[in-house]
Coordinates of C-alpha atoms in Angstrom, one line a residue:
M1 CA 0.5 -0.1 0.3
K2 CA 1.6 3.3 -1.0
Q3 CA 2.2 5.8 2.4
K4 CA 0.5 8.7 2.6
I5 CA 3.0 11.9 2.0
F6 CA 3.0 14.4 5.2
A7 CA 4.8 17.9 3.7
V8 CA 5.4 20.6 6.3
C9 CA 7.0 24.2 4.6
D10 CA 8.1 27.4 6.1
L11 CA 10.7 30.0 5.1
E12 CA 12.0 30.5 8.3
E13 CA 14.9 27.6 8.8
T14 CA 14.9 26.3 12.4
Y15 CA 11.0 26.5 13.2
A16 CA 10.5 24.0 10.2
F17 CA 13.1 21.9 11.3
Q18 CA 12.1 22.4 15.0
M19 CA 8.5 21.6 13.9
A20 CA 9.9 18.7 11.5
E21 CA 11.6 17.2 14.8
Y22 CA 8.6 17.6 16.7
I23 CA 6.5 15.8 14.6
I24 CA 8.9 12.7 14.1
E25 CA 9.0 12.1 18.0
K26 CA 5.7 13.3 19.8
V27 CA 3.3 12.7 16.3
P28 CA 2.4 8.7 15.7
M29 CA 1.1 9.8 12.7
P30 CA 0.3 6.7 8.7
Y31 CA 2.6 9.2 6.8
T32 CA 6.1 9.9 5.6
L33 CA 7.5 13.6 6.3
H34 CA 8.5 15.8 3.8
L35 CA 10.3 19.2 4.3
F36 CA 10.8 22.4 3.0
T37 CA 11.7 25.8 3.7
K38 CA 11.7 26.9 -0.1
T39 CA 8.7 27.4 -2.1
E40 CA 9.5 26.6 -5.1
K41 CA 11.5 23.2 -4.3
L42 CA 7.7 22.5 -3.0
Q43 CA 6.3 23.1 -6.4
I44 CA 8.2 21.0 -7.7
F45 CA 7.6 17.7 -5.1
I46 CA 3.8 18.6 -5.9
E47 CA 3.3 18.6 -9.3
R48 CA 5.5 15.3 -8.6
N49 CA 3.5 14.1 -5.4
E50 CA -0.2 13.3 -4.2
I51 CA 0.2 14.8 -0.8
A52 CA -2.8 14.7 2.1
V53 CA -1.8 16.9 4.3
L54 CA 0.0 20.4 3.4
L55 CA 1.3 22.3 7.0
I56 CA 3.0 25.7 5.5
G57 CA 3.1 29.1 6.6
E58 CA 1.7 32.0 5.3
S59 CA 4.4 33.6 4.0
A60 CA 5.7 31.0 1.8
I61 CA 1.8 29.3 0.2
R62 CA 1.0 33.2 -1.1
Q63 CA 4.8 32.5 -2.9
L64 CA 3.5 29.6 -4.3
N65 CA 1.9 29.8 -8.1
T66 CA -0.9 28.3 -7.9
K67 CA -3.5 26.6 -5.3
P68 CA -2.5 23.0 -4.2
E69 CA -4.1 20.3 -4.9
I70 CA -4.3 19.1 -1.8
P71 CA -6.9 18.1 0.4
N72 CA -6.0 19.1 3.8
I73 CA -4.3 21.9 3.8
F74 CA -3.1 24.2 7.3
V75 CA -1.9 27.9 6.9
L76 CA 0.4 28.8 9.6
Q77 CA -1.6 31.9 10.0
E78 CA 0.7 34.6 10.6
S79 CA -1.9 37.4 10.4
E80 CA -5.2 38.5 11.5
Q81 CA -5.9 37.7 6.7
E82 CA -7.6 34.0 5.2
L83 CA -7.3 33.1 1.9
E84 CA -9.4 30.4 1.5
K85 CA -11.9 29.6 3.5
E86 CA -11.5 25.5 2.7
Y87 CA -8.0 26.0 4.3
Q88 CA -7.4 25.8 8.6
Y89 CA -6.4 28.4 10.0
I90 CA -3.8 27.5 13.3
N91 CA -1.6 30.4 14.8
K92 CA 2.1 30.4 13.9
F93 CA 2.9 31.1 16.8
Q94 CA 2.3 29.5 19.6
S95 CA 4.7 25.7 21.0
P96 CA 4.6 23.4 18.0
A97 CA 2.5 21.2 20.7
Q98 CA 0.1 23.2 20.0
V99 CA 0.2 23.6 16.9
I100 CA -0.1 20.0 16.3
K101 CA -2.8 19.9 19.3
E102 CA -4.8 22.3 17.8
M103 CA -4.1 20.2 14.0
T104 CA -4.9 17.1 14.9
E105 CA -8.4 17.8 16.4
H106 CA -9.4 18.0 12.5
I107 CA -6.7 14.5 11.1
A108 CA -8.3 12.0 14.1
D109 CA -11.8 12.9 12.2
W110 CA -10.9 12.5 9.1
K111 CA -12.6 9.2 7.9
D112 CA -9.5 7.6 5.6
W113 CA -7.6 7.7 9.3
S114 CA -6.9 3.9 9.5
G115 CA -5.9 2.4 13.1
E116 CA -4.3 -0.3 10.9
E117 CA -1.6 2.2 9.9
K118 CA 0.0 2.8 13.0
L119 CA 2.8 2.6 14.5
Q120 CA 3.3 -1.2 15.8
G121 CA 5.2 0.5 18.4
I122 CA 8.3 -1.8 20.8
Q123 CA 8.0 -4.1 23.9
S124 CA 7.4 -1.5 26.6
R125 CA 8.9 -2.2 30.2
I126 CA 6.9 -1.5 32.7
I127 CA 8.0 -0.2 35.8
G128 CA 5.3 -0.1 38.7
I129 CA 6.9 2.3 42.1
Y130 CA 4.6 1.3 44.9
S131 CA 4.4 1.5 48.8
P132 CA 1.6 1.0 51.1
V133 CA 3.6 3.6 53.4
R134 CA 2.5 7.5 52.9
R135 CA 4.4 10.3 52.5
C136 CA 8.0 8.8 51.5
L137 CA 9.2 10.7 48.5
Q138 CA 6.7 7.7 46.8
T139 CA 5.9 10.6 43.7
S140 CA 9.7 12.4 44.1
F141 CA 11.3 9.1 43.2
A142 CA 8.7 8.8 40.1
L143 CA 9.3 11.3 38.7
T144 CA 13.8 11.6 39.2
M145 CA 13.5 8.3 37.2
G146 CA 11.6 8.9 35.0
Q147 CA 13.3 12.2 33.9
L148 CA 17.2 10.2 34.6
L149 CA 15.9 7.9 32.3
A150 CA 14.4 9.7 29.6
R151 CA 17.9 11.4 28.8
E152 CA 18.4 8.0 27.2
H153 CA 15.3 6.7 26.5
K154 CA 12.2 7.5 25.6
V155 CA 10.1 6.6 29.2
L156 CA 6.4 7.7 29.6
Y157 CA 4.8 8.5 33.1
L158 CA 1.4 8.3 33.9
N159 CA 0.2 9.0 38.0
F160 CA -2.7 7.3 39.1
E161 CA -3.2 9.4 42.5
S162 CA -6.0 10.8 43.2
Y163 CA -4.9 14.5 43.9
S164 CA -2.0 15.1 42.4
G165 CA -2.1 18.5 42.4
F166 CA 0.5 18.9 39.1
D167 CA -1.4 21.9 37.5
K168 CA -0.6 23.7 40.4
M169 CA 2.7 22.4 41.9
L170 CA 4.2 23.0 36.7
Q171 CA 1.1 26.1 36.9
R172 CA 0.0 24.4 33.6
E173 CA -3.3 24.2 33.0
F174 CA -4.5 20.9 31.4
S175 CA -7.3 20.8 28.4
A176 CA -7.2 16.3 28.9
D177 CA -6.1 14.6 31.0
M178 CA -5.8 10.3 31.2
L179 CA -9.9 10.0 31.5
D180 CA -9.5 11.7 27.7
V181 CA -7.4 8.8 27.6
V182 CA -9.1 5.7 28.3
Y183 CA -12.3 7.7 26.8
Y184 CA -10.3 8.0 23.4
F185 CA -9.6 4.1 24.5
R186 CA -13.1 2.6 25.1
C187 CA -15.1 4.8 22.7
A188 CA -12.7 5.3 19.3
R189 CA -9.8 3.2 19.8
E190 CA -8.8 3.8 16.1
K191 CA -8.1 7.8 16.7
L192 CA -6.1 6.6 19.8
S193 CA -2.7 7.3 18.9
L194 CA -3.6 10.6 17.1
R195 CA -5.1 12.2 20.4
L196 CA -3.0 10.9 22.4
S197 CA 0.0 12.7 20.8
S198 CA -1.5 16.2 21.5
I199 CA -2.6 14.9 25.3
V200 CA 1.1 13.8 26.9
Q201 CA 3.1 16.8 27.8
T202 CA 6.5 16.7 28.9
I203 CA 8.3 17.3 31.9
N204 CA 12.2 18.4 31.7
G205 CA 12.3 15.1 28.7
L206 CA 10.3 13.4 31.1
D207 CA 6.7 12.1 28.7
F208 CA 2.9 11.7 31.1
I209 CA 0.4 12.5 30.9
P210 CA -1.6 14.7 33.3
P211 CA -3.6 12.7 36.3
G212 CA -7.7 12.5 35.4
Q213 CA -9.2 14.6 37.9
S214 CA -11.6 13.2 39.2
N215 CA -11.5 10.4 41.7
L216 CA -14.8 8.6 41.1
D217 CA -14.3 9.0 37.6
M218 CA -10.7 6.9 38.2
Q219 CA -12.3 4.3 40.5
G220 CA -15.1 3.5 38.0
I221 CA -11.8 1.9 35.3
S222 CA -10.8 -2.1 36.6
G223 CA -7.8 -3.6 36.4
E224 CA -8.5 -4.8 33.4
N225 CA -8.8 -1.9 31.3
W226 CA -5.8 -0.3 32.5
L227 CA -3.4 -4.0 31.5
E228 CA -5.6 -3.0 27.8
L229 CA -4.7 0.2 27.2
L230 CA -1.6 0.0 28.6
E231 CA -0.8 -3.1 26.2
T232 CA -2.0 -0.5 23.2
I233 CA -0.6 2.6 24.0
G234 CA 3.0 0.0 23.7
K235 CA 1.8 -1.0 20.1
I236 CA 1.1 2.2 19.5
S237 CA 3.5 4.6 20.4
E238 CA 7.6 3.8 20.9
Y239 CA 7.8 3.7 24.6
E240 CA 10.8 2.1 26.0
Y241 CA 10.0 2.1 29.7
L242 CA 6.1 3.1 31.0
I243 CA 6.2 3.8 34.7
L244 CA 2.6 3.6 36.7
D245 CA 2.9 5.7 40.1
L246 CA 0.7 3.6 42.3
T247 CA -1.7 4.3 45.2
D248 CA -4.2 1.6 46.7
S249 CA -6.5 4.0 46.2
M250 CA -7.3 2.3 42.6
N251 CA -8.8 -0.4 41.0
G252 CA -6.6 -3.3 39.6
L253 CA -3.4 -2.7 42.0
F254 CA -2.7 -5.6 42.4
E255 CA -3.5 -6.9 38.8
L256 CA -0.5 -4.0 37.1
L257 CA 1.7 -5.3 40.3
S258 CA 1.8 -8.5 38.2
H259 CA 2.2 -7.1 34.7
C260 CA 5.8 -5.1 35.7
Y261 CA 8.8 -5.8 35.0
K262 CA 9.8 -3.9 37.9
I263 CA 8.4 -2.5 41.7
Y264 CA 9.9 -0.2 43.6
T265 CA 8.8 0.0 47.0
I266 CA 9.7 2.3 49.6
T267 CA 10.3 1.4 53.1
K268 CA 10.8 3.8 56.7
D269 CA 12.5 2.4 59.8
D270 CA 9.3 3.3 62.1
G271 CA 7.4 1.7 63.3
F272 CA 4.4 2.3 61.6
A273 CA 6.0 2.1 58.0
M274 CA 6.9 -1.2 59.5
A275 CA 3.2 -2.4 60.7
K276 CA 2.3 -1.3 57.1
M277 CA 4.5 -3.3 55.2
D278 CA 4.6 -5.8 57.2
Q279 CA 0.9 -5.9 56.5
Y280 CA 0.9 -6.1 53.1
E281 CA 3.5 -8.4 52.4
K282 CA 1.5 -10.6 54.5
I283 CA -1.8 -9.4 51.9
L284 CA 0.8 -10.4 48.7
Q285 CA 1.4 -14.4 51.1
L286 CA -2.5 -14.6 52.0
N287 CA -3.4 -14.0 47.8
E288 CA -0.7 -15.9 46.4
L289 CA 1.3 -13.7 44.8
N290 CA 4.9 -13.9 45.8
H291 CA 6.0 -13.3 42.1
I292 CA 5.4 -9.6 43.0
A293 CA 7.3 -9.9 45.9
A294 CA 9.9 -11.9 44.0
K295 CA 10.1 -8.6 41.3
T296 CA 10.7 -6.4 44.4
V297 CA 13.7 -3.8 45.0
K298 CA 13.0 -2.2 48.5
C299 CA 14.4 0.8 48.8
R300 CA 15.4 2.5 52.1
F301 CA 16.1 6.3 52.0
P302 CA 19.2 7.7 53.7
F303 CA 18.1 11.5 55.1
F304 CA 18.2 14.3 52.3
E305 CA 19.1 17.7 53.3
K306 CA 17.2 19.1 50.8
L307 CA 15.6 17.9 48.1
P308 CA 14.2 20.1 44.8
A309 CA 10.7 22.2 45.0
D310 CA 10.6 21.7 41.2
L311 CA 9.6 19.0 39.7
N312 CA 11.8 20.0 36.2
L313 CA 14.7 19.7 38.8
M314 CA 14.0 16.3 39.7
T315 CA 17.3 15.6 38.7
H316 CA 19.7 17.3 40.3
G317 CA 20.2 16.8 44.3
E318 CA 20.5 14.0 46.6
L319 CA 18.0 12.3 45.7
A320 CA 18.6 11.9 41.8
G321 CA 22.2 11.0 43.2
Y322 CA 20.2 7.9 44.9
V323 CA 18.5 6.5 42.2
R324 CA 20.9 6.5 39.7
T325 CA 22.5 4.1 41.6
I326 CA 20.0 2.2 41.8
I327 CA 19.2 2.7 37.7
Q328 CA 22.6 1.5 37.3
E329 CA 23.3 -1.3 39.8
D330 CA 19.8 -2.6 39.6
L331 CA 17.9 -2.0 35.8
Y332 CA 20.5 -1.3 33.6
E333 CA 22.4 -4.2 35.3
E334 CA 19.7 -7.4 35.2
Q335 CA 19.0 -5.6 31.9
T336 CA 22.5 -7.4 30.4
R337 CA 22.5 -10.7 32.5

């Protein structure tokens, strides 16, 4: 089957390359990407090839000799003037992520979109972070591990807390979150690949899906549903690691832990923490979940004098040094055995 063509053209080379780089890294589309910074070359290419999608700067499209015979044209608008009514206009002066987000709102509804053309993906390794002990730096540990791994791998972080506070901590407003991903997975699975790319956010190189804002809705998702969703994400993406920041307020905790490649559980030395860990381990034994215990690495942190206050800086400081050692001595070394 002949592959469809997605063309990007902008006269500003830096902008054009940044946009193309973002699309290649973040947007799993069933098209081959062609980049142009000169309209003369684009004009020749149009005459010789059939283009399905064209994302083009306003200045560039004004230089074309004839109106392109392309079914889907997105113009990066630089002024208030609209050239043709059938074009889709997107404000150029915003981040590549926002440009693609607006564009994919139209793409996901195209009739010729087929889930069969999506990327096959690679086998993602699922890392579970879970502890029955509260206020033990679990999320700090998970984010640090994710950001460090993301320096060399494609990593997706998922937070299952009822009240994560991510929007306030990152001072961002999320237009979509995990519940939207679940909706597309259940109701429009053929659109999930493209919608996922517009929902995923990034923090210091680490991709993450904003946690669901409704605790009740999150609790209504079964462990089986979560496993199916994770398997689908692995198939339609290129993530090498999925890091799950888990909590016992969710359904299917043990089902997810059972499917983890590695589990990290943070412990403390005080009486309450030790009692909680003892009860947790007894529950694993009573329910014949010894395979979870076998994959678990217990982490007992030393005293950290100072932790990063900014979630973008988790790769700095004492905790980062501790996590680097775990990654090198436990995660990487086991993979090479």
